[in-house]
JSON list of C-alpha atoms in Angstrom, two decimals:
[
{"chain": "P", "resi": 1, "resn": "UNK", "atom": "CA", "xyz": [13.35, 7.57, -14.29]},
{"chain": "P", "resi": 2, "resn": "UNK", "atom": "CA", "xyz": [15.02, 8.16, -10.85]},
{"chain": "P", "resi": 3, "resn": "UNK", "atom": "CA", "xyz": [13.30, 8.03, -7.99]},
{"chain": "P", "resi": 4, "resn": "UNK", "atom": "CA", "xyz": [14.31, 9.99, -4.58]},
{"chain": "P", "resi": 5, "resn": "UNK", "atom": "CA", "xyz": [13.57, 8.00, -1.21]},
{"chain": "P", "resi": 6, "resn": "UNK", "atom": "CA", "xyz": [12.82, 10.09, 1.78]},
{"chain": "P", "resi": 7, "resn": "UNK", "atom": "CA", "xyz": [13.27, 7.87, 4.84]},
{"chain": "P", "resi": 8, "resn": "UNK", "atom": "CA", "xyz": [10.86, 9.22, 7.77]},
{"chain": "P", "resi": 9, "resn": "UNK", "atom": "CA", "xyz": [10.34, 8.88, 11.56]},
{"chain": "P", "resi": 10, "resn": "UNK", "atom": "CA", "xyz": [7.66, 9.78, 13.09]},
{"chain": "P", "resi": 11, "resn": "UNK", "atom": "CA", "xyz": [5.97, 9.77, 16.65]},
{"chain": "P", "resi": 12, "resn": "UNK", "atom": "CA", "xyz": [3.43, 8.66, 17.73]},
{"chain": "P", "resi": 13, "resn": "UNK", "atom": "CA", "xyz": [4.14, 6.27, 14.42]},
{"chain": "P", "resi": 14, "resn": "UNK", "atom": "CA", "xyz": [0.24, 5.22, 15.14]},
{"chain": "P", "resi": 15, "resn": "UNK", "atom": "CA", "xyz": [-1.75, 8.33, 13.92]},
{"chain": "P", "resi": 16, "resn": "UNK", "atom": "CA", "xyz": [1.03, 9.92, 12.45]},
{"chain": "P", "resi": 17, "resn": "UNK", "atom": "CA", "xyz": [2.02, 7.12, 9.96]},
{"chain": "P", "resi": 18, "resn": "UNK", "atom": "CA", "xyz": [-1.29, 7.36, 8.38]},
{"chain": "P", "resi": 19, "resn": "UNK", "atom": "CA", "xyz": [-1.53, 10.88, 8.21]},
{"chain": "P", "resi": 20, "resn": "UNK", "atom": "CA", "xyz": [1.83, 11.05, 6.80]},
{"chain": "P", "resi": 21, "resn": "UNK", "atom": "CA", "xyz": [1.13, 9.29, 3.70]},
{"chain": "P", "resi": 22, "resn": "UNK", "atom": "CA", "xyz": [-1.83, 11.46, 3.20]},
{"chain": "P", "resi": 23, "resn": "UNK", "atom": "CA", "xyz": [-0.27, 14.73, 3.09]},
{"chain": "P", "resi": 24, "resn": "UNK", "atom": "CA", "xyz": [3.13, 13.04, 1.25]},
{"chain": "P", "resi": 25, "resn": "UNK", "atom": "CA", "xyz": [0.60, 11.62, -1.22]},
{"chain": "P", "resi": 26, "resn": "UNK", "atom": "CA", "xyz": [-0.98, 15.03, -1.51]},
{"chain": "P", "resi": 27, "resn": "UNK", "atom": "CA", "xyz": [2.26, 17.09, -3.12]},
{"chain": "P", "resi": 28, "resn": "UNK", "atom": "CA", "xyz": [3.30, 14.08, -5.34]},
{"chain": "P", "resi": 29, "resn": "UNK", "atom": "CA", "xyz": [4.76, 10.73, -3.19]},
{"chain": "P", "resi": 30, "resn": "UNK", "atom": "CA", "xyz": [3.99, 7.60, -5.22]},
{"chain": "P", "resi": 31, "resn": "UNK", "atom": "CA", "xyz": [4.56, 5.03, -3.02]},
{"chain": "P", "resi": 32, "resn": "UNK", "atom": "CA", "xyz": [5.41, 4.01, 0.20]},
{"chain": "P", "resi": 33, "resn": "UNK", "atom": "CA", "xyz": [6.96, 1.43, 2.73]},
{"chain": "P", "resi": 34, "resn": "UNK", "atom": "CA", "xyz": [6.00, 1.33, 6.47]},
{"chain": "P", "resi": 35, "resn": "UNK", "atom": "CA", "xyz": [8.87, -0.66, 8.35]},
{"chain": "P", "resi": 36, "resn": "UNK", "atom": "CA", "xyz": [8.73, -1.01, 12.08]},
{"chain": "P", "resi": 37, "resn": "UNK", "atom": "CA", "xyz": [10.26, 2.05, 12.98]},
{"chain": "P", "resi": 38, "resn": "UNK", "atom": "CA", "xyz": [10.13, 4.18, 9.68]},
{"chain": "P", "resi": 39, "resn": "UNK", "atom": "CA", "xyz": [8.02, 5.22, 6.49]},
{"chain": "P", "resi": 40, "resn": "UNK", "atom": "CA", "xyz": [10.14, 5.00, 3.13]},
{"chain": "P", "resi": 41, "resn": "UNK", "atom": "CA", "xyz": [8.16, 7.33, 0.72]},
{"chain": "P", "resi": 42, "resn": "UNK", "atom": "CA", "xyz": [9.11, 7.79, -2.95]},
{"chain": "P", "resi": 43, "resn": "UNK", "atom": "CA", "xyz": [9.04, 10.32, -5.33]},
{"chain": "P", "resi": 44, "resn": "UNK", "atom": "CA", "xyz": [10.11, 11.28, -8.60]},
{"chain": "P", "resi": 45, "resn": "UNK", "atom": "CA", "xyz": [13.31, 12.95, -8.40]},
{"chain": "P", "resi": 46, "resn": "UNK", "atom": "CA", "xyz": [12.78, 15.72, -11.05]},
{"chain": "P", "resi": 47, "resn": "UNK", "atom": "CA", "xyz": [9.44, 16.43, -8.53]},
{"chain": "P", "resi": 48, "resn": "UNK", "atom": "CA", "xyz": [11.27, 16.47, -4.99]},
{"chain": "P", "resi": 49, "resn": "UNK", "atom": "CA", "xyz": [11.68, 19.64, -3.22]},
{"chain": "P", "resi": 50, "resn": "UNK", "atom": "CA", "xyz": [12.88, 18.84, 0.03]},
{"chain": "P", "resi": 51, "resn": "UNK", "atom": "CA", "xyz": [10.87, 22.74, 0.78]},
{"chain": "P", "resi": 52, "resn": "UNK", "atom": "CA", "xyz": [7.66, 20.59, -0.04]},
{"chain": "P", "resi": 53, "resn": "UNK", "atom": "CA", "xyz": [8.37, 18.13, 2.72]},
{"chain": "P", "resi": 54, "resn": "UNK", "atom": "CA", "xyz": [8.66, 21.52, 5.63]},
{"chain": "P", "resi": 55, "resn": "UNK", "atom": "CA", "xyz": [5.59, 22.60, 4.38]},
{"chain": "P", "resi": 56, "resn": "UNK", "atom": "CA", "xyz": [3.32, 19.61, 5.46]},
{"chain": "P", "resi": 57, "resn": "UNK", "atom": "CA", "xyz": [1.07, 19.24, 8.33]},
{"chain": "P", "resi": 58, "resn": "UNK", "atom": "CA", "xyz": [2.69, 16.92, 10.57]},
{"chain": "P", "resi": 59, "resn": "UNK", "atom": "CA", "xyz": [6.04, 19.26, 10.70]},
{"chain": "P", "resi": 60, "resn": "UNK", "atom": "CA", "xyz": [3.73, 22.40, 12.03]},
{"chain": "P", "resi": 61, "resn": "UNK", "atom": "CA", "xyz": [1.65, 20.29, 14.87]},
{"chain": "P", "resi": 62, "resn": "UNK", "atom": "CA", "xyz": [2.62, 19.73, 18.46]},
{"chain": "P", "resi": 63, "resn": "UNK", "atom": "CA", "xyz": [1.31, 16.32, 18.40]},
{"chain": "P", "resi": 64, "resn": "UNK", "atom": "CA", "xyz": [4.14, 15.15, 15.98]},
{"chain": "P", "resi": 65, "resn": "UNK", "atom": "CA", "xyz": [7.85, 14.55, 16.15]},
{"chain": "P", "resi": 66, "resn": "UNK", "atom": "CA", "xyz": [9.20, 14.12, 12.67]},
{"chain": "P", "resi": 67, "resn": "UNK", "atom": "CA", "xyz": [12.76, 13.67, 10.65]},
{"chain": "P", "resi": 68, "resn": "UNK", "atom": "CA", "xyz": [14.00, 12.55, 7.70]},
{"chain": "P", "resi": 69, "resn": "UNK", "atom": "CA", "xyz": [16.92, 12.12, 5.21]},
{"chain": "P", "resi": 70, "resn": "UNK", "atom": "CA", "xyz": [16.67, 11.32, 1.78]},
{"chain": "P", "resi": 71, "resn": "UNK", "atom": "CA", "xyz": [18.72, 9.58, -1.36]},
{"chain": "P", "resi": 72, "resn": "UNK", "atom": "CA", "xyz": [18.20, 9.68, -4.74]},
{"chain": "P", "resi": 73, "resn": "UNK", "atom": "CA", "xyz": [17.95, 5.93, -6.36]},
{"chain": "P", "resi": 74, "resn": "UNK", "atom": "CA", "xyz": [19.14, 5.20, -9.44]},
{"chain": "P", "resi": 75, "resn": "UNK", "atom": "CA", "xyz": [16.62, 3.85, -12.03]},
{"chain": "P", "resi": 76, "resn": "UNK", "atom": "CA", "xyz": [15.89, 0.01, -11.99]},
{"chain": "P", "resi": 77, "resn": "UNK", "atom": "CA", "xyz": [13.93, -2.40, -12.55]},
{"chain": "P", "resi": 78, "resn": "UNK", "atom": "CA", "xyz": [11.24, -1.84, -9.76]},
{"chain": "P", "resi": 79, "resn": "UNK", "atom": "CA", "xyz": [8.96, -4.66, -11.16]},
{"chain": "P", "resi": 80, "resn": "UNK", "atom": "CA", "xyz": [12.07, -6.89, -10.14]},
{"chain": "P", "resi": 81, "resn": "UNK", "atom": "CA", "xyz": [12.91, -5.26, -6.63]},
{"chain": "P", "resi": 82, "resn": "UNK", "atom": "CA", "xyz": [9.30, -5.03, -5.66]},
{"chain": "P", "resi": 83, "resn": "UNK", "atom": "CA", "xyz": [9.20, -8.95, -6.06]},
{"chain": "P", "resi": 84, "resn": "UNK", "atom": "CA", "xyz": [12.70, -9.42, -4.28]},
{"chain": "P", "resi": 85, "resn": "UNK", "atom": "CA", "xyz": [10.88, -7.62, -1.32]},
{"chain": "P", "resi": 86, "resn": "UNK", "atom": "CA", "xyz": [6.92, -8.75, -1.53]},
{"chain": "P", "resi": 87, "resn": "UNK", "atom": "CA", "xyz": [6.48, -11.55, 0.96]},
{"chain": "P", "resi": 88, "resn": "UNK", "atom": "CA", "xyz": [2.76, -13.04, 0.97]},
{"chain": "P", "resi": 89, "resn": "UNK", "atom": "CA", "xyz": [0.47, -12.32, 4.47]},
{"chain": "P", "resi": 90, "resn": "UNK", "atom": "CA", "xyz": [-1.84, -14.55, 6.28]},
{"chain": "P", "resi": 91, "resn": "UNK", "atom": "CA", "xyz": [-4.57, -12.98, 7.89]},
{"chain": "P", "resi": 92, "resn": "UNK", "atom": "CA", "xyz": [-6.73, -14.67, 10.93]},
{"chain": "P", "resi": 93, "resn": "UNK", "atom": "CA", "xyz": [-5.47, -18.29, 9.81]},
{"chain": "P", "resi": 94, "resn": "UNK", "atom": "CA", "xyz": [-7.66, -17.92, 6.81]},
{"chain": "P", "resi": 95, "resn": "UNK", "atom": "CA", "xyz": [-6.58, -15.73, 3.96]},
{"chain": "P", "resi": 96, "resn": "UNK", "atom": "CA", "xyz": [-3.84, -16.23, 2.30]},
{"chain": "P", "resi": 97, "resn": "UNK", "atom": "CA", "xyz": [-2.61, -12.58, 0.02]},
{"chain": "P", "resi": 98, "resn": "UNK", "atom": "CA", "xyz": [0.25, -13.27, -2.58]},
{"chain": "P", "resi": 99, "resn": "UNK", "atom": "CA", "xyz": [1.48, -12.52, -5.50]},
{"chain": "P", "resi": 100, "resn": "UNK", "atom": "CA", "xyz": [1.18, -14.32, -9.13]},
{"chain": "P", "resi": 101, "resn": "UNK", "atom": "CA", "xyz": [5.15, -15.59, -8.61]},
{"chain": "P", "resi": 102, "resn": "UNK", "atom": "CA", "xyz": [4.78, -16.80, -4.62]},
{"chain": "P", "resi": 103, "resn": "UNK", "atom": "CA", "xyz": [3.63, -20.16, -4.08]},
{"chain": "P", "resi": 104, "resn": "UNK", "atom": "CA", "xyz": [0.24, -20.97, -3.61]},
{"chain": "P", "resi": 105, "resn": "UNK", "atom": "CA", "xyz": [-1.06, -22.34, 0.08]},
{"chain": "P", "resi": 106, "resn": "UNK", "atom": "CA", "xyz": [-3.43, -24.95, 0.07]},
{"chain": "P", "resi": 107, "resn": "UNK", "atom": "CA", "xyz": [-3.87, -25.22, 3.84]},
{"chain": "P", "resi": 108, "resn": "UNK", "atom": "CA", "xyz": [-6.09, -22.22, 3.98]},
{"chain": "P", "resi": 109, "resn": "UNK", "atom": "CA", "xyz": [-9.57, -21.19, 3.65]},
{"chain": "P", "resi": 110, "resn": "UNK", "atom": "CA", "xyz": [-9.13, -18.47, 0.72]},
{"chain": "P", "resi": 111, "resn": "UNK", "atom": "CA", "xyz": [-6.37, -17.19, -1.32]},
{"chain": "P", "resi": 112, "resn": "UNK", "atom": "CA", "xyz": [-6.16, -13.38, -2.98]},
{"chain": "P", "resi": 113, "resn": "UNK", "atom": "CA", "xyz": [-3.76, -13.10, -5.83]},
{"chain": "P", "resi": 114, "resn": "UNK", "atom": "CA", "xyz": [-3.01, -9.58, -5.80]},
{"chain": "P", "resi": 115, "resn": "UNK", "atom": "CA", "xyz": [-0.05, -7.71, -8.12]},
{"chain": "P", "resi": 116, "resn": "UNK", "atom": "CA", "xyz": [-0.13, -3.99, -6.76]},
{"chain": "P", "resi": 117, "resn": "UNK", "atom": "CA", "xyz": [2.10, -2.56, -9.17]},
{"chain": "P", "resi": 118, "resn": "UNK", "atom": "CA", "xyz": [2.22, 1.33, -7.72]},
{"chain": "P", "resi": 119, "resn": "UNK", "atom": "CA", "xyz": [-1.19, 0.74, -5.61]},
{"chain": "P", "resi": 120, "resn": "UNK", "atom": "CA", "xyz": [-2.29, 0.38, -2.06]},
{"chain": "P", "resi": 121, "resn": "UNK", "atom": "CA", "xyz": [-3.51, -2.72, -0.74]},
{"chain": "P", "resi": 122, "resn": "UNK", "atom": "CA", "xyz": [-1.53, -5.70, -0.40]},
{"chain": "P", "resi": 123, "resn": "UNK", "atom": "CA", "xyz": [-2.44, -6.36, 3.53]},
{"chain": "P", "resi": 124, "resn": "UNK", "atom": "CA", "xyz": [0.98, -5.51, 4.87]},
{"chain": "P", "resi": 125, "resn": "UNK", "atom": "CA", "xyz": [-0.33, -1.91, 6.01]},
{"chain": "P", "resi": 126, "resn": "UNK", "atom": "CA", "xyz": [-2.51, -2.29, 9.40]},
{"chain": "P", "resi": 127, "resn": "UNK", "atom": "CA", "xyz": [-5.58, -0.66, 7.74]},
{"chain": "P", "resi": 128, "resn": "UNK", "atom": "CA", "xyz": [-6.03, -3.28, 5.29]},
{"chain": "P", "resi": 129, "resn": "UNK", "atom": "CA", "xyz": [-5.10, -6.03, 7.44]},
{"chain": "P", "resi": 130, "resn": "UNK", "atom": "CA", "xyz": [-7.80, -4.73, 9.97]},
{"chain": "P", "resi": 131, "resn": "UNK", "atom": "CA", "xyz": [-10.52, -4.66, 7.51]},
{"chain": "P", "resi": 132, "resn": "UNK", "atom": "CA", "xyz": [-9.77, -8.41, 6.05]},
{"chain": "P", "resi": 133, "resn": "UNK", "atom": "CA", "xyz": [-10.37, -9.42, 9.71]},
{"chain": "P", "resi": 134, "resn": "UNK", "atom": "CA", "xyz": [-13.62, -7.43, 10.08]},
{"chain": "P", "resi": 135, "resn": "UNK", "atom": "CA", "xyz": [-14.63, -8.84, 7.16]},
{"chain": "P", "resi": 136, "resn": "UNK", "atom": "CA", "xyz": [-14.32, -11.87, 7.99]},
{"chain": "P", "resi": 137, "resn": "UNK", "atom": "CA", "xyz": [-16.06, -11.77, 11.36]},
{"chain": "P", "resi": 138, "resn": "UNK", "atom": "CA", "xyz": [-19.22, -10.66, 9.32]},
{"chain": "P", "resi": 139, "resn": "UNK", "atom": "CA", "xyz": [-21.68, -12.24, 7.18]},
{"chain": "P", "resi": 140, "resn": "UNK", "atom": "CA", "xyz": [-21.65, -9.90, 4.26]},
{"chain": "P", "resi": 141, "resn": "UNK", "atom": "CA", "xyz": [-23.49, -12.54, 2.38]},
{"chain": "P", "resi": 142, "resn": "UNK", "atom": "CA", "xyz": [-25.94, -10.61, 0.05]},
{"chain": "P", "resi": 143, "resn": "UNK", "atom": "CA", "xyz": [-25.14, -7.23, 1.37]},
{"chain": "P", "resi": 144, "resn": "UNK", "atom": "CA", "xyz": [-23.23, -4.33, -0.38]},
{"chain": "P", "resi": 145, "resn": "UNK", "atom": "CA", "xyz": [-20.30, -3.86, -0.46]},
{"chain": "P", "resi": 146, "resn": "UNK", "atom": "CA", "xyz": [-17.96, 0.06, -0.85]},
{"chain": "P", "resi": 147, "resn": "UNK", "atom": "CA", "xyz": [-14.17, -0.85, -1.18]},
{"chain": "P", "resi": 148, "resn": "UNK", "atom": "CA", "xyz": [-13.57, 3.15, -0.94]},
{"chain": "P", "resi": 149, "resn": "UNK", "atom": "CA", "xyz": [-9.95, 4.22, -2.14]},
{"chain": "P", "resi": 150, "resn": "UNK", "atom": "CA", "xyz": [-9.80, 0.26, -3.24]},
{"chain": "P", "resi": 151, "resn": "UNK", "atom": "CA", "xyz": [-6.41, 0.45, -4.25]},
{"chain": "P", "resi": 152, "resn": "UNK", "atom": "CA", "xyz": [-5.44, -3.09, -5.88]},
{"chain": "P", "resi": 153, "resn": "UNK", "atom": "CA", "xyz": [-8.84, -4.27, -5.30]},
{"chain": "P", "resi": 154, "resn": "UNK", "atom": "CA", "xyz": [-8.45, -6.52, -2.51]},
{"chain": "P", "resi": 155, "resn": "UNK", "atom": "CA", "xyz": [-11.79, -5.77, -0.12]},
{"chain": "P", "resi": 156, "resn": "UNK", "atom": "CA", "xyz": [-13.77, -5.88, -3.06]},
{"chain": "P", "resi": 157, "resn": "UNK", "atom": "CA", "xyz": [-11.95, -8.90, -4.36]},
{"chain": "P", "resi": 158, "resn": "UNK", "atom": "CA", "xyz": [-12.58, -10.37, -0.76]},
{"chain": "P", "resi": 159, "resn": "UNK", "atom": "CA", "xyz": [-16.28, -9.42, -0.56]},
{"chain": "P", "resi": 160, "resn": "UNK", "atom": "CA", "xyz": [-16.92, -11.05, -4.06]},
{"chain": "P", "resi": 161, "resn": "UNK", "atom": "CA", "xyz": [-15.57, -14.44, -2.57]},
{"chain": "P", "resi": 162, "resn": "UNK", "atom": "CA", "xyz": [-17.30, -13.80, 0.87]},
{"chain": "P", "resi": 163, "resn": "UNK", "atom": "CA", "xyz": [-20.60, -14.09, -1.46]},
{"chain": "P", "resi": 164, "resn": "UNK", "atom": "CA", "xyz": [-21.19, -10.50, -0.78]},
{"chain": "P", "resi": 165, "resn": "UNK", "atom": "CA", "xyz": [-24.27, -8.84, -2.84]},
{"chain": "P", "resi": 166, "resn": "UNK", "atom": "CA", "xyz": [-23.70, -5.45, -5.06]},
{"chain": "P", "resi": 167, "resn": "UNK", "atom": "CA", "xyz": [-19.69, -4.90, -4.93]},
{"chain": "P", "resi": 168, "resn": "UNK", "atom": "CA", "xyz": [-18.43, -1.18, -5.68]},
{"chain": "P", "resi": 169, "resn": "UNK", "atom": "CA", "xyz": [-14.64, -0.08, -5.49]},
{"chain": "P", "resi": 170, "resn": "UNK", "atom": "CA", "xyz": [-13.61, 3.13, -6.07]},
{"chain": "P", "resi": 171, "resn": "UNK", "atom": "CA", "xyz": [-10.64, 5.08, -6.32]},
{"chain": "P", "resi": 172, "resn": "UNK", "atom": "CA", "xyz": [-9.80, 8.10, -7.79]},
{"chain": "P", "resi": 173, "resn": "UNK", "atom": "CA", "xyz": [-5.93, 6.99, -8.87]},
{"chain": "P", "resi": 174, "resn": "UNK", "atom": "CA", "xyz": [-5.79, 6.04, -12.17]},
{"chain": "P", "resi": 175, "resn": "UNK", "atom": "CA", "xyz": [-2.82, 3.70, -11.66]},
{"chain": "P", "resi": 176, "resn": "UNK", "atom": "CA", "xyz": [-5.15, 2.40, -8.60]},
{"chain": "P", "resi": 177, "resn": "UNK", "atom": "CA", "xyz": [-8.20, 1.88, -10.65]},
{"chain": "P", "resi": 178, "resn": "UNK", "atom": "CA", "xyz": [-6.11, 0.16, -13.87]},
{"chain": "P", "resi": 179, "resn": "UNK", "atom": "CA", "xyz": [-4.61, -2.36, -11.15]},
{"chain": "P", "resi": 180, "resn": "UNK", "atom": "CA", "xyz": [-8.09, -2.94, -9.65]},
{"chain": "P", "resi": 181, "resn": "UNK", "atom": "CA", "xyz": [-9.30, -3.66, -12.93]},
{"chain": "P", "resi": 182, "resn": "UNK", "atom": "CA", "xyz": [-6.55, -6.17, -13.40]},
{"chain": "P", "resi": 183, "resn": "UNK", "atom": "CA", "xyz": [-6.75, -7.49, -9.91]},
{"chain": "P", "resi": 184, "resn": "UNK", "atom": "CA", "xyz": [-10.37, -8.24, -10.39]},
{"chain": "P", "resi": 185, "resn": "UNK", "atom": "CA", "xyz": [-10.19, -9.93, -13.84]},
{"chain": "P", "resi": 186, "resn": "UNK", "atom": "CA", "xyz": [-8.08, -12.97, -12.21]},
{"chain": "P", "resi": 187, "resn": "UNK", "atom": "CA", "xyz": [-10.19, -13.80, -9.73]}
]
């Protein structure tokens, strides 16, 4: 399978990031890589109609300046390249997210093994990052718990080791909700 990579820029890159993905996401984009100054969004070539990308929100709103070029990339290994380019986070001096193959920090209160595979959530995007911290200011101790759009699994995963009560994720991606799955059994 090749994959084409549409490099964006967008401003404001704060709302329009986000809203990006959602309406890429929407007419077949897979995945996605938010740099500092760009969104990388991927797609199967065989699906990418560069008509589909004119057609989206952002390019008919006022609030949004957007561009783009794309490449196609030859088919690889992207097990391999995703793990050349996954670095672990620390969030708030406390959690430590990483994959199976990065070493694991002792120095630090908790530790999420995640493997996203083609899923959302490994706490490099803002959002999730945000909601680890959140999380952590709170006693969710008992309480219940929505991971909505859970993606790998990882706010669930963190509620379930923040003793949290009745723990539902949800999302309605089937690679999202295999990964989960997985994410969830080695914890």
């Amino acid at each position: 399978m090749s994959y084409t990579e549409v490099n964006f820029r967008i401003e404001p890159k704060a709302t329009g990031t986000d809203i990006l993905i959602a309406q890429l996401s929407e007419i077949g984009y897979e995945s996605f890589v938010e740099n500092e100054d760009e969104l990388l969004a991927y797609i199967l070539t065989e699906k990418f109609q560069p008509h589909d990308i004119q057609m989206i929100g952002v390019f008919h709103s006022d609030e949004f300046k957007v561009s783009y070029t794309f490449n196609r990339i030859e088919d690889q290994n992207w097990n391999e390249v995703w793990e050349r380019n996954f670095e672990p986070v620390v969030i708030s001096d406390l959690v430590h997210v990483r994959a199976p193959f990065h070493e694991q920090r002792n120095d630090l209160k908790y530790e999420i093994i995640i493997e996203p595979k083609m899923s959302f959530g490994t706490a490099h995007h803002e959002t999730t990052s945000l909601m680890i911290s959140m999380m952590l200011e709170e006693d969710i101790t008992g309480k219940s718990v929505l991971d909505m759009g859970c993606g790998t699994g990882i706010l669930g995963i963190l509620a379930e080791i923040l003793e949290g009560g009745h723990i539902v994720a949800v999302d309605n991606d089937e690679w999202a909700f295999e990964n989960a799955k997985e994410n969830i059994k080695k914890e």
